[in-house]
Coordinates of C-alpha atoms in Angstrom, one line a residue:
X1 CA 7.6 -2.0 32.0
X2 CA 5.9 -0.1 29.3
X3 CA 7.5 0.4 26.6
X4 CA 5.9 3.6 24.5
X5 CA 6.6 4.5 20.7
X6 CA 9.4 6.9 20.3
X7 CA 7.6 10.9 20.6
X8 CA 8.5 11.7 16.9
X9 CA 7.2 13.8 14.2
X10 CA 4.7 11.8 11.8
X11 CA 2.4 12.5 9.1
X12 CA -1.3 12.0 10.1
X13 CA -3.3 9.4 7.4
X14 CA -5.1 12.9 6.3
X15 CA -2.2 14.8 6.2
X16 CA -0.9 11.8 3.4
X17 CA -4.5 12.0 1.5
X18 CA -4.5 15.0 1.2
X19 CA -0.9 15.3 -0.2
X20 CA -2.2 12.4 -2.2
X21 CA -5.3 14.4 -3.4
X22 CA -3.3 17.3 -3.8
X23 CA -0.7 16.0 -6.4
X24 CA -3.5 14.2 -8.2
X25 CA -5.2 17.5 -8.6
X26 CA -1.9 19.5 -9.6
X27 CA -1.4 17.2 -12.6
X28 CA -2.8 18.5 -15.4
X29 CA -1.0 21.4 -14.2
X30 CA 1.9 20.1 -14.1
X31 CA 1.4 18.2 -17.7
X32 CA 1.7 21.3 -19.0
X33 CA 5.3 22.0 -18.7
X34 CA 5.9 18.7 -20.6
X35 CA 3.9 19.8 -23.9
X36 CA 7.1 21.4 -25.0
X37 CA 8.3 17.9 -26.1
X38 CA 5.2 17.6 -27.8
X39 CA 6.0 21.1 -29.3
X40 CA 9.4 20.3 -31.0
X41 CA 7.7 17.8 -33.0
X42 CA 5.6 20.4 -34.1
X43 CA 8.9 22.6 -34.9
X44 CA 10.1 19.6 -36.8
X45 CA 7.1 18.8 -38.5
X46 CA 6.5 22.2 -39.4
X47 CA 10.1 22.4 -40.9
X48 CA 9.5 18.8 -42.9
X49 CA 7.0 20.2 -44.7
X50 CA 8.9 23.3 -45.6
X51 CA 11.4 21.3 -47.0
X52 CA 9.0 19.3 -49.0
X53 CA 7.1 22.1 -50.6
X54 CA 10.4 23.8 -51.0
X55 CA 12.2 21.0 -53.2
X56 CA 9.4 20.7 -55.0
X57 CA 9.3 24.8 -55.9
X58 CA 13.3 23.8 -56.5
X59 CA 12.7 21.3 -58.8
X60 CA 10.4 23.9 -60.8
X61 CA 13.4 26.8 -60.8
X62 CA 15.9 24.4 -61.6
X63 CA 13.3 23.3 -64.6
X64 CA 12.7 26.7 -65.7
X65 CA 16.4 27.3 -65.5
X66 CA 17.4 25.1 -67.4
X67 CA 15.0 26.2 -70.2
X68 CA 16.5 29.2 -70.7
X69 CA 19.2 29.8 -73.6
X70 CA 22.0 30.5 -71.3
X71 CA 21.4 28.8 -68.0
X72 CA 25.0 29.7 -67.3
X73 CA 24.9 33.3 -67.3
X74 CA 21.9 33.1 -64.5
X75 CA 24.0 30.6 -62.3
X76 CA 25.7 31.9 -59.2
X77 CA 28.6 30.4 -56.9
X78 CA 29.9 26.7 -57.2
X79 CA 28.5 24.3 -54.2
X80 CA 31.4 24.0 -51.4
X81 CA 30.3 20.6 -50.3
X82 CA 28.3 18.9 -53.2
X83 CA 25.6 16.7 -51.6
X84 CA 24.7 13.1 -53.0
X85 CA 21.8 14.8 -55.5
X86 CA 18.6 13.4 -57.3
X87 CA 17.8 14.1 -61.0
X88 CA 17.0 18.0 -60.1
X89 CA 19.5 18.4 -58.3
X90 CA 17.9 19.1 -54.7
X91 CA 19.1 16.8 -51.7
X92 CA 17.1 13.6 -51.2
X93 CA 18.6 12.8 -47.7
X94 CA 17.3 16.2 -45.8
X95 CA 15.7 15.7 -42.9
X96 CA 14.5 18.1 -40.2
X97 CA 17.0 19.2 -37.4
X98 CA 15.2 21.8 -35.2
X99 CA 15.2 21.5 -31.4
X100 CA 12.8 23.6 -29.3
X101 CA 15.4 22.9 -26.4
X102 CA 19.0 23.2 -28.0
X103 CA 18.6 25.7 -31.0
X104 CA 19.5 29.1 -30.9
X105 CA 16.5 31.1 -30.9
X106 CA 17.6 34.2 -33.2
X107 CA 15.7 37.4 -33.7
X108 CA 13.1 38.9 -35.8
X109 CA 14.1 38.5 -39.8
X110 CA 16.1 41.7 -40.4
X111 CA 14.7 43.2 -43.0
X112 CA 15.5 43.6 -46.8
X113 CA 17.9 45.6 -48.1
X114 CA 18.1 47.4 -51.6
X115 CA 20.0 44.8 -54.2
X116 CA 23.2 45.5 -55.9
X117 CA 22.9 44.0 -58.6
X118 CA 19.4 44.1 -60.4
X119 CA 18.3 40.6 -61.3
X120 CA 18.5 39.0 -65.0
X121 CA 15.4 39.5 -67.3
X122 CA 15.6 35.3 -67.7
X123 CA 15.1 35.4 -64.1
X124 CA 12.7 38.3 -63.4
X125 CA 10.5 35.9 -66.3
X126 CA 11.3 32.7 -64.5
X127 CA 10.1 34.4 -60.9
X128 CA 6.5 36.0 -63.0
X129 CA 5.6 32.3 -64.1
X130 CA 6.4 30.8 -60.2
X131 CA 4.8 33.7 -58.8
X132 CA 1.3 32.0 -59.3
X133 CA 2.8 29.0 -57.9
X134 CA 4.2 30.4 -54.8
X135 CA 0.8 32.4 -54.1
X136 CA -1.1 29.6 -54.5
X137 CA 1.0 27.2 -52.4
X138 CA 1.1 29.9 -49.4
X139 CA -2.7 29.9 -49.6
X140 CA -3.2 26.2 -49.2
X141 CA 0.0 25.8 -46.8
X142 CA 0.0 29.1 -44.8
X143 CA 3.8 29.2 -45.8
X144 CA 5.4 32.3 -46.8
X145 CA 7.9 31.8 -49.5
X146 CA 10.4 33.9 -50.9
X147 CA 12.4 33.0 -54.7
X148 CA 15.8 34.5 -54.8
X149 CA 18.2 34.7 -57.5
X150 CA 21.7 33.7 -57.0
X151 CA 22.6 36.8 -55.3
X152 CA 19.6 36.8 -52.8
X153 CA 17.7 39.4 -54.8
X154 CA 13.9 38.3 -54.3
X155 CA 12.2 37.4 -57.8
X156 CA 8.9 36.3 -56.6
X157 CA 6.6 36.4 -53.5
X158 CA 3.8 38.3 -51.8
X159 CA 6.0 41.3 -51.4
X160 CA 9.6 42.6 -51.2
X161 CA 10.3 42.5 -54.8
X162 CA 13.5 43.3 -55.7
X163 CA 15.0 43.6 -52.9
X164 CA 18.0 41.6 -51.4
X165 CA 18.1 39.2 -48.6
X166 CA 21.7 38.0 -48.9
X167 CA 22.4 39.7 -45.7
X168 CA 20.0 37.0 -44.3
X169 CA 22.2 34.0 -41.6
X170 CA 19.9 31.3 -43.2
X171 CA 20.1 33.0 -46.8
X172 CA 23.9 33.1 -46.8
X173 CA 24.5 29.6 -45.9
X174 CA 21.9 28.2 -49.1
X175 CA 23.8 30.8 -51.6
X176 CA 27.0 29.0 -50.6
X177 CA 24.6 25.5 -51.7
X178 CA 24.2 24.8 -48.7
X179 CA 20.1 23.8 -46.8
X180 CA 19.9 26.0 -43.4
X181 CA 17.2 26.3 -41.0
X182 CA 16.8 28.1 -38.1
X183 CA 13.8 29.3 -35.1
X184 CA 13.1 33.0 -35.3
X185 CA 11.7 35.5 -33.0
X186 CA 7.7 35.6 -34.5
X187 CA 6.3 39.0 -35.2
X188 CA 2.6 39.1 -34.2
X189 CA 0.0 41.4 -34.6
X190 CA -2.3 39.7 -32.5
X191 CA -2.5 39.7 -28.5
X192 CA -0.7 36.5 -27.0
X193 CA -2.8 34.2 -25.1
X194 CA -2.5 34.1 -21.1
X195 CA -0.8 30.7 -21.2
X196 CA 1.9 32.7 -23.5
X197 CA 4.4 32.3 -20.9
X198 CA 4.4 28.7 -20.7
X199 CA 5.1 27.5 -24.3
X200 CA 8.7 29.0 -26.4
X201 CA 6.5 27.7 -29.2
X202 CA 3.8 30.5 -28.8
X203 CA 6.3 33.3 -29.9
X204 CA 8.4 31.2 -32.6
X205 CA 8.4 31.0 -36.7
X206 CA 10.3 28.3 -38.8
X207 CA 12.9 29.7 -41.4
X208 CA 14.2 27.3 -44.1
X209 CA 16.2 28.4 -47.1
X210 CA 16.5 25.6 -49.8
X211 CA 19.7 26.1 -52.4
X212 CA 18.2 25.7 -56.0
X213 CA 21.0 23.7 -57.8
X214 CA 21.7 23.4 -61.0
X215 CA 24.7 21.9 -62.9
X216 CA 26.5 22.0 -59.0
X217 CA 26.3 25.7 -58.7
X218 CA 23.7 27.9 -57.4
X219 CA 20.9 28.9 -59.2
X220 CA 18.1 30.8 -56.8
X221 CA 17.5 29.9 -53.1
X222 CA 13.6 28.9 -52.1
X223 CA 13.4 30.8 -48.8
X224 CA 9.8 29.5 -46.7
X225 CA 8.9 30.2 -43.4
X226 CA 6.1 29.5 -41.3
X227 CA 4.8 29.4 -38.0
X228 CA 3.8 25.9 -36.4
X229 CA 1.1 24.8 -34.7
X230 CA 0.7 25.9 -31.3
X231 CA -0.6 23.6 -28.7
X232 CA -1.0 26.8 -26.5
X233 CA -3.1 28.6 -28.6
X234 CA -5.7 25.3 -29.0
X235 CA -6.0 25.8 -25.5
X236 CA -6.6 28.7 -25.4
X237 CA -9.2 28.4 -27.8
X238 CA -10.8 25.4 -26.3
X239 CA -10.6 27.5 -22.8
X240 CA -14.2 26.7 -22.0
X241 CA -13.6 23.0 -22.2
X242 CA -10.6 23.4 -20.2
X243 CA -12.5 25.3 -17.7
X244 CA -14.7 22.3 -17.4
X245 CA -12.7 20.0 -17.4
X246 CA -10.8 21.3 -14.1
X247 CA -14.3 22.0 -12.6
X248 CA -14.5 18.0 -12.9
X249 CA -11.1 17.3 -11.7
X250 CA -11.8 19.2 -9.4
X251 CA -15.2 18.1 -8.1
X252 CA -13.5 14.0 -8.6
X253 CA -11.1 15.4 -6.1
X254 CA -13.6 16.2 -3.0
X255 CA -15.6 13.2 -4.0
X256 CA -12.1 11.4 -3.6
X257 CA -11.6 12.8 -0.4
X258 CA -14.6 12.5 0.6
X259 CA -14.6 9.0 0.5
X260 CA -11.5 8.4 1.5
X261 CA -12.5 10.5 4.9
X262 CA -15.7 8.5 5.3
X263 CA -14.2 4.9 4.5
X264 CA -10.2 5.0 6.4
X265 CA -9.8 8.6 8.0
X266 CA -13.4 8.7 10.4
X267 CA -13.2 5.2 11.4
X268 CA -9.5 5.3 12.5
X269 CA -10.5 8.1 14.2
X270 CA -13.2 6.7 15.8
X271 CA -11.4 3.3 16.5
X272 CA -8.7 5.4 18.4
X273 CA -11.1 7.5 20.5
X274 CA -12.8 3.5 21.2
X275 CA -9.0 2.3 22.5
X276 CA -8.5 5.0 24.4
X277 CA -11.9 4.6 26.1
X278 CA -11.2 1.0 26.4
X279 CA -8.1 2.0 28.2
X280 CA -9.9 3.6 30.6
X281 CA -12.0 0.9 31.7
X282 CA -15.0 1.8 30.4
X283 CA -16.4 -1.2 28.8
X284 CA -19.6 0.0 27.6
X285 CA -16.8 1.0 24.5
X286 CA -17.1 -2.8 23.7
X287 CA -19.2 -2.3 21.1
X288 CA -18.8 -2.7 17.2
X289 CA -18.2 1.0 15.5
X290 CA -21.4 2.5 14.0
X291 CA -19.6 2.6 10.4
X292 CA -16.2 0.8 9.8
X293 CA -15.4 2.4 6.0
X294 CA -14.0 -1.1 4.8
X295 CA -13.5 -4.3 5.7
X296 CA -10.0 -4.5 6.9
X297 CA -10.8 -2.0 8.9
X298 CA -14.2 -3.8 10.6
X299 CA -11.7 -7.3 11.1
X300 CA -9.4 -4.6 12.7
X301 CA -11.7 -3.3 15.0
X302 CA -13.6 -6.7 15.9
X303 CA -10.2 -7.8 16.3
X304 CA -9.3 -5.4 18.9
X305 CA -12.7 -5.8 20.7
X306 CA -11.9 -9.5 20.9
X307 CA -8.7 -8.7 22.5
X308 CA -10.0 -6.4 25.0
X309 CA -12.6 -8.7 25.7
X310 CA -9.8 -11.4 26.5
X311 CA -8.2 -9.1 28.5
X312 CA -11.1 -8.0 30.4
X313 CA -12.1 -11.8 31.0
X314 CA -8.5 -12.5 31.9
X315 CA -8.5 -9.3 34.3
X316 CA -11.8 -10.5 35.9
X317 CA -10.3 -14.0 36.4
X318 CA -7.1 -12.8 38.4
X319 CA -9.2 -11.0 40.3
X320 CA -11.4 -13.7 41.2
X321 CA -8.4 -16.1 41.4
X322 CA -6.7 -13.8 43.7
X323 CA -9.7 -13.8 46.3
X324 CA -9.9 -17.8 46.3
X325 CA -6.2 -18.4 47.0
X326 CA -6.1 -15.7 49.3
X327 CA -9.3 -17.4 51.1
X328 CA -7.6 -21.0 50.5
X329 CA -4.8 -19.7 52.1
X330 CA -6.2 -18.2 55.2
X331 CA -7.8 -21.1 56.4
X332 CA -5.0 -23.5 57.1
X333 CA -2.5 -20.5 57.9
X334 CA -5.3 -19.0 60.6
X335 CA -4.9 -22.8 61.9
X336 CA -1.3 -23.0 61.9
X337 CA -1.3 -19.7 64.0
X338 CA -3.6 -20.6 66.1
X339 CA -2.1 -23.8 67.0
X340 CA 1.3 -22.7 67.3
X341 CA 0.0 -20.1 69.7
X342 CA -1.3 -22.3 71.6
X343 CA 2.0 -24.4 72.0
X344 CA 4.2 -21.2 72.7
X345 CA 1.4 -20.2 75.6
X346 CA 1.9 -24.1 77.0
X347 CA 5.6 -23.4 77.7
X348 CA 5.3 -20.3 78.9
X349 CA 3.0 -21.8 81.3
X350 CA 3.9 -24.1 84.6
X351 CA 4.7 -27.5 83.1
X352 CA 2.8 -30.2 82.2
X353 CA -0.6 -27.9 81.7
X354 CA -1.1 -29.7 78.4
X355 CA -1.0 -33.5 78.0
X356 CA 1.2 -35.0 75.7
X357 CA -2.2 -36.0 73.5
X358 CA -3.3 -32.6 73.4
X359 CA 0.2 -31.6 72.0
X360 CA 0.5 -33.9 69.4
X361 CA -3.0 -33.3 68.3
X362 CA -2.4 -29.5 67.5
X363 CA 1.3 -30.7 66.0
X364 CA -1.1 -32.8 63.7
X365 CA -3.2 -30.0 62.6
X366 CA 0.1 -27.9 62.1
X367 CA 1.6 -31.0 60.1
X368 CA -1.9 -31.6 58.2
X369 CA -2.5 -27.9 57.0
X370 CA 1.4 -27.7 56.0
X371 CA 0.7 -30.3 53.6
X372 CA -2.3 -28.7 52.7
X373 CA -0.5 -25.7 51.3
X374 CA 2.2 -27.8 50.1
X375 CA -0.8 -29.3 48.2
X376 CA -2.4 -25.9 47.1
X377 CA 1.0 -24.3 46.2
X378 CA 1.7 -27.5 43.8
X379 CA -1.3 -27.1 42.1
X380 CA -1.2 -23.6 41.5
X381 CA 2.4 -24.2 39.8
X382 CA 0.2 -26.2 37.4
X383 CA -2.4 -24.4 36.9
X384 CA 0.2 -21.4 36.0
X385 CA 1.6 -23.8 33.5
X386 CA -1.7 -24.9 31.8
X387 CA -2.6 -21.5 31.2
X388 CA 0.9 -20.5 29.5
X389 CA 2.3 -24.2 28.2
X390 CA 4.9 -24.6 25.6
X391 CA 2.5 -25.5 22.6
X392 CA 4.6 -27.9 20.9
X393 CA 5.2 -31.7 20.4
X394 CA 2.7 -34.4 18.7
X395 CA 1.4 -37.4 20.9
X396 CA 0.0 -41.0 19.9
X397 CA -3.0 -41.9 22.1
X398 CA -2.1 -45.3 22.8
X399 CA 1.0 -44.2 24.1
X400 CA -0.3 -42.2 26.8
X401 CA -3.2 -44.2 27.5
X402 CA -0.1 -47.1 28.4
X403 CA 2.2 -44.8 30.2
X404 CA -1.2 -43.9 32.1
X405 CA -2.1 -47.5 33.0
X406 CA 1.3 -47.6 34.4
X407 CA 1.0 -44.7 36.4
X408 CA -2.4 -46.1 37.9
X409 CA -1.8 -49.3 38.9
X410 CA -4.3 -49.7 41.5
X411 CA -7.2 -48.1 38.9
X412 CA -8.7 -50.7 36.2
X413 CA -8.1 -48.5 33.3
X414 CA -9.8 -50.5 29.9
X415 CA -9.6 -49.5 26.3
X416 CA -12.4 -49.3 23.6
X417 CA -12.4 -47.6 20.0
X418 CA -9.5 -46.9 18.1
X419 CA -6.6 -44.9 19.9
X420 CA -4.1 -44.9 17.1
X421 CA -4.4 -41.0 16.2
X422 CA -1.9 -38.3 16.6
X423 CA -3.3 -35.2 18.6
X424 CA -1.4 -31.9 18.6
X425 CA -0.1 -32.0 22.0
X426 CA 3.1 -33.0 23.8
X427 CA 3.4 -36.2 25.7
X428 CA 4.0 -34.6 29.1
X429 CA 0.7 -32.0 28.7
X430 CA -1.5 -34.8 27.7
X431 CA -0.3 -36.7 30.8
X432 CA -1.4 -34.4 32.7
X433 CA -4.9 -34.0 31.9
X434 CA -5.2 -37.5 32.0
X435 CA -3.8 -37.9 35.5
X436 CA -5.9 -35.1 36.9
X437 CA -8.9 -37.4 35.8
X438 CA -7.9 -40.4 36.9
X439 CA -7.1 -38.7 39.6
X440 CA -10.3 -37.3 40.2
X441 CA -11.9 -40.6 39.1
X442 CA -9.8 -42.8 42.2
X443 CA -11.2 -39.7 44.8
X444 CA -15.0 -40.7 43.9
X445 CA -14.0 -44.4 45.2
X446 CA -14.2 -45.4 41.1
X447 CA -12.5 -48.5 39.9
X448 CA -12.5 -48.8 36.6
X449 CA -11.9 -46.4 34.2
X450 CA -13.4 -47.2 30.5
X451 CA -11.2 -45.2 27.6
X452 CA -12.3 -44.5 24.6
X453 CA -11.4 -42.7 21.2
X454 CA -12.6 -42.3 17.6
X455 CA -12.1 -39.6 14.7
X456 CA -14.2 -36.7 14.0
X457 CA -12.7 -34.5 10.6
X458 CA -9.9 -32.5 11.4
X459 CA -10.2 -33.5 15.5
X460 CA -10.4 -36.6 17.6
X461 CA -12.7 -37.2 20.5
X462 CA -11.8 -39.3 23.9
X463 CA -14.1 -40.4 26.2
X464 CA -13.3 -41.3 29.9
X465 CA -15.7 -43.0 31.5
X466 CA -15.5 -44.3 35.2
X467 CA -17.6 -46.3 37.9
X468 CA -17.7 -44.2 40.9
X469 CA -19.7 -41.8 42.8
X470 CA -20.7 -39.4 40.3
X471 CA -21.3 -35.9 39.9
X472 CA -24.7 -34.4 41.7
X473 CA -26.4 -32.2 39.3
X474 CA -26.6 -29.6 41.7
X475 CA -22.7 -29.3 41.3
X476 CA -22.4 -30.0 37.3
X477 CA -22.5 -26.6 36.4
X478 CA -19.4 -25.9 39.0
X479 CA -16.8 -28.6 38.8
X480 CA -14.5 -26.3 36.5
X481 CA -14.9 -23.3 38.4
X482 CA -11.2 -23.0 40.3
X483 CA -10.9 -23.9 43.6
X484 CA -14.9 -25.5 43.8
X485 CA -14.4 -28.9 45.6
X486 CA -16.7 -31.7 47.9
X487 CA -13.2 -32.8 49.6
X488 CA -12.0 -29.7 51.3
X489 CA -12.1 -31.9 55.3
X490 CA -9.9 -34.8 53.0
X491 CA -7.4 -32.4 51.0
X492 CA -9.1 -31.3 47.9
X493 CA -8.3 -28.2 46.5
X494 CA -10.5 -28.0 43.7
X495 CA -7.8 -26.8 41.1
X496 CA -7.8 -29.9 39.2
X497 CA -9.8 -30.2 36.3
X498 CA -9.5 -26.1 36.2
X499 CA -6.0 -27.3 35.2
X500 CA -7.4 -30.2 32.7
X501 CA -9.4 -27.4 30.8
X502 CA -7.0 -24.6 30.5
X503 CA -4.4 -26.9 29.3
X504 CA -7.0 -28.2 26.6
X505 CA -8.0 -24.8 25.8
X506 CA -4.2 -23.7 25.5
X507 CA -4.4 -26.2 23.0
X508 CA -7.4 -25.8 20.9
X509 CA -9.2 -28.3 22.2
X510 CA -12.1 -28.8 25.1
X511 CA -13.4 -30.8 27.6
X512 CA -16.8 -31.4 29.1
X513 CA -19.5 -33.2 31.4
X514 CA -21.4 -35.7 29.7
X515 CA -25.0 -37.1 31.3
X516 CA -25.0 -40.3 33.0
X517 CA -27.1 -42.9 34.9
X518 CA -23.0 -43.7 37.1
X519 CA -20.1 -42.6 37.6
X520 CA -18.6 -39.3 35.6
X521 CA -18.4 -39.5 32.2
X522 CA -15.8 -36.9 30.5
X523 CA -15.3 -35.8 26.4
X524 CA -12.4 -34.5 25.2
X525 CA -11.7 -32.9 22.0
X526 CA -8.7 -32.3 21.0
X527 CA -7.2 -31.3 17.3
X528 CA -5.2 -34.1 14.8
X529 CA -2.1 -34.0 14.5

């Protein structure tokens, strides 16, 4: 019974390259979603250096504050939560806190609004001197900074002079003494790019407002902002790179595929259209594939050719087998008939028509050819066995060549060579090969039997030599062919040393027909144990 795998879905091999192809070409596209990592170290980077510049333009207020006559006067509200503070009073342990994923993304700045209280001369001085400063730092930097008094009134900067941000989220908190930072909504006068979409950082601007401090109480807030670097926006402006860069990708892809098709998918292919004429009989499809791709492939393929070979040769030999037996077979069963025919049609008939010789002379033949088949039918249970024997057990030479001596009394059965190896084969399958050849040595009126063994590498090589009749060289070519005998009138069936050889072959190891002046000389090779 056949048994047939299950009639389920399953991927073809170029359905799964080209899903393989597929992802490995969606990649970089897919990389881009994960830049926004990169881009909150941007954010934080960006807002690092903010608060660098910015306690440094603090430590230059608090200087020029406390230059003045009355630094008290120009000194705002006490610091709720006094900090652990350096010689100028700004916080040494800030660090940057934005996150791209997590922060609150607020909206645009709101504007400034008209101050309530003017700013002190001392200070409107103090912001004239660090205007330079601030200019000159927003140049190099491309940070926009804002100096406030301690109510939030801007005293320096490109613009908005005079005017309060106190109103401000981030301003309130640092005129309370308190660092803030947070994302804003960016206000852009130029076109986004077409990745805009893709990047939170393409549409963002960093807001930091550093607390000026001065004997713990407030005296101006640094307000910076900028905008950080955009990974977007360098793609964008390297687009042409990019471009070529997925042309290659691109192109590496079909070459990809293209040797994957040529090397796995088209031989499979073609190895599958080969089985399935194989299948059919044809056995002109016995031949190697015009291109196997690889080399597990081309051992696949010779592999299955050898195995559809075998099973061709194995086909050919049942047939073949099944046409002697059934011609064995005829021959004493057509003589059985025909004698018992005749013995049924002699009682029928007026007694005493056939003599008592005559009678036992056909019950001869029907006793003769009984045996016959007996014979036949015995040998064919070993011949059924050589061909599928248990391949197991180790045997020592010497041993069987005693148990053989034993077996063969009548036969002079000598010993030369050393026979103290171990051959991979059981006792009771190397028996009988051996028996079949003594056998066939006692048949051809030999004698003696001469037995020898020696090593050779990894096998070891028997020789059975005898003194009888021989071999004719007209029939050398033929004596393993099953069912070829000289002694079909005396009982032969030919079977036996077609049962020596597939029982040696079953085993790895051979047997042939050496030249001789007398008698039959056999060697057998068999593998060490």
């Amino acid at each position: 019974m056949t048994t047939r795998v299950m009639a389920k879905w399953r991927p073809t091999l170029g359905m799964i390259i080209f899903a393989v192809l597929m992802t490995v070409l969606t990649l970089p596209l897919v990389s881009l979603f994960f830049f926004r990592l990169y881009e909150n170290e941007l954010i934080r980077q960006t807002e690092a250096e903010l608060i660098a510049q910015s306690a440094v333009l603090a430590a230059i207020f608090a200087q020029e504050v406390e230059s003045t006559p009355d630094p008290i006067s120009l000194l705002g509200a006490a610091v709720l939560s006094p900090a652990p503070s350096g010689d100028n009073g700004f916080d040494r342990s800030l660090q940057p806190s934005l996150d791209l994923a997590g922060e609150d993304l607020l909206g645009p700045r709101p504007e400034a609004a008209p101050a309530a209280v003017p700013p002190a001369p001392p200070l409107i001085a103090i912001g004239q001197r660090l205007q330079v400063v601030a200019l000159q730092t927003q140049s190099v930097t491309l940070a926009g900074f804002r100096l406030l008094d301690s109510h939030g009134v801007v005293i320096a900067g490109r613009e908005e002079h005079g005017l309060s941000l106190a109103h401000v989220k981030e301003v309130e908190q640092a005129l309370q003494g308190r660092y803030k930072a947070v994302l804003r909504t960016r206000i852009s006068d130029e076109p986004p790019p077409p990745l805009y979409s893709l990047s939170r950082g393409t549409r963002i601007r960093v807001f930091s407002a550093m607390p000026v401090i001065v004997r713990d109480r407030v005296a101006g807030v640094i307000y910076a902002s900028r905008t950080p670097n955009n990974i977007v926006k360098h793609i964008y402006g390297e687009q042409r790179k990019f471009i070529l860069a997925g042309f290659t990708i691109f192109g590496a892809t079909l070459v990809i595929g293209f040797i994957f098709s040529r090397t796995i998918t088209r031989p499979i292919h073609a190895l599958v259209a080969r089985a399935v004429e194989m299948g059919r009989g044809r056995r002109e499809a016995l031949e190697p594939l015009a291109h196997h791709g690889t080399r597990e492939i081309a051992l696949l393929s010779q592999s299955f050719i050898d195995m559809t070979e075998r099973l061709h040769e194995r086909s050919d030999y049942i047939r073949t087998f099944a046409a002697h037996v059934s011609h064995e077979l005829k021959t004493p069963l057509t003589s059985i008939q025909g004698a018992a025919e005749l013995l049924r049609d002699d009682a029928a008939a007026a007694p005493g028509s056939m003599t008592g010789p005559e009678r036992l002379r056909f019950l001869d033949n029907i006793i003769a050819d009984t045996t016959r088949l007996a014979a036949m039918l015995h040998r064919l249970r070993e011949l059924a066995r050589a061909d599928n024997p248990e391949i197991r057990g180790n045997t020592l030479l010497s041993t069987s060549v005693a148990d053989l001596k034993s077996a063969f009394a009548n036969l002079d059965i000598r010993v030369e060579g050393s026979l103290d190896s171990s051959v991979a084969i059981s006792a009771e399958n190397l028996s009988i090969v051996l028996s079949h050849l003594a056998d066939n040595s006692i048949r051809h009126r030999a004698r003696a039997l001469t037995v020898s063994g020696r090593s050779a590498g990894h096998d070891v090589i028997m020789t059975l030599c005898d003194d009888g009749e021989g071999i004719s060289p007209a029939n050398r070519d033929r004596i393993f062919d099953a069912f070829f005998t000289t002694r079909r009138e005396s009982g032969g069936t030919g079977m036996g040393l077609g049962i020596v050889q597939a029982m040696l072959r079953a085993h790895g190891g051979l047997i042939r027909l050496l030249a001789s002046d007398k008698g039959a000389v056999f060697e057998i090779r068999l593998p060490k144990a």
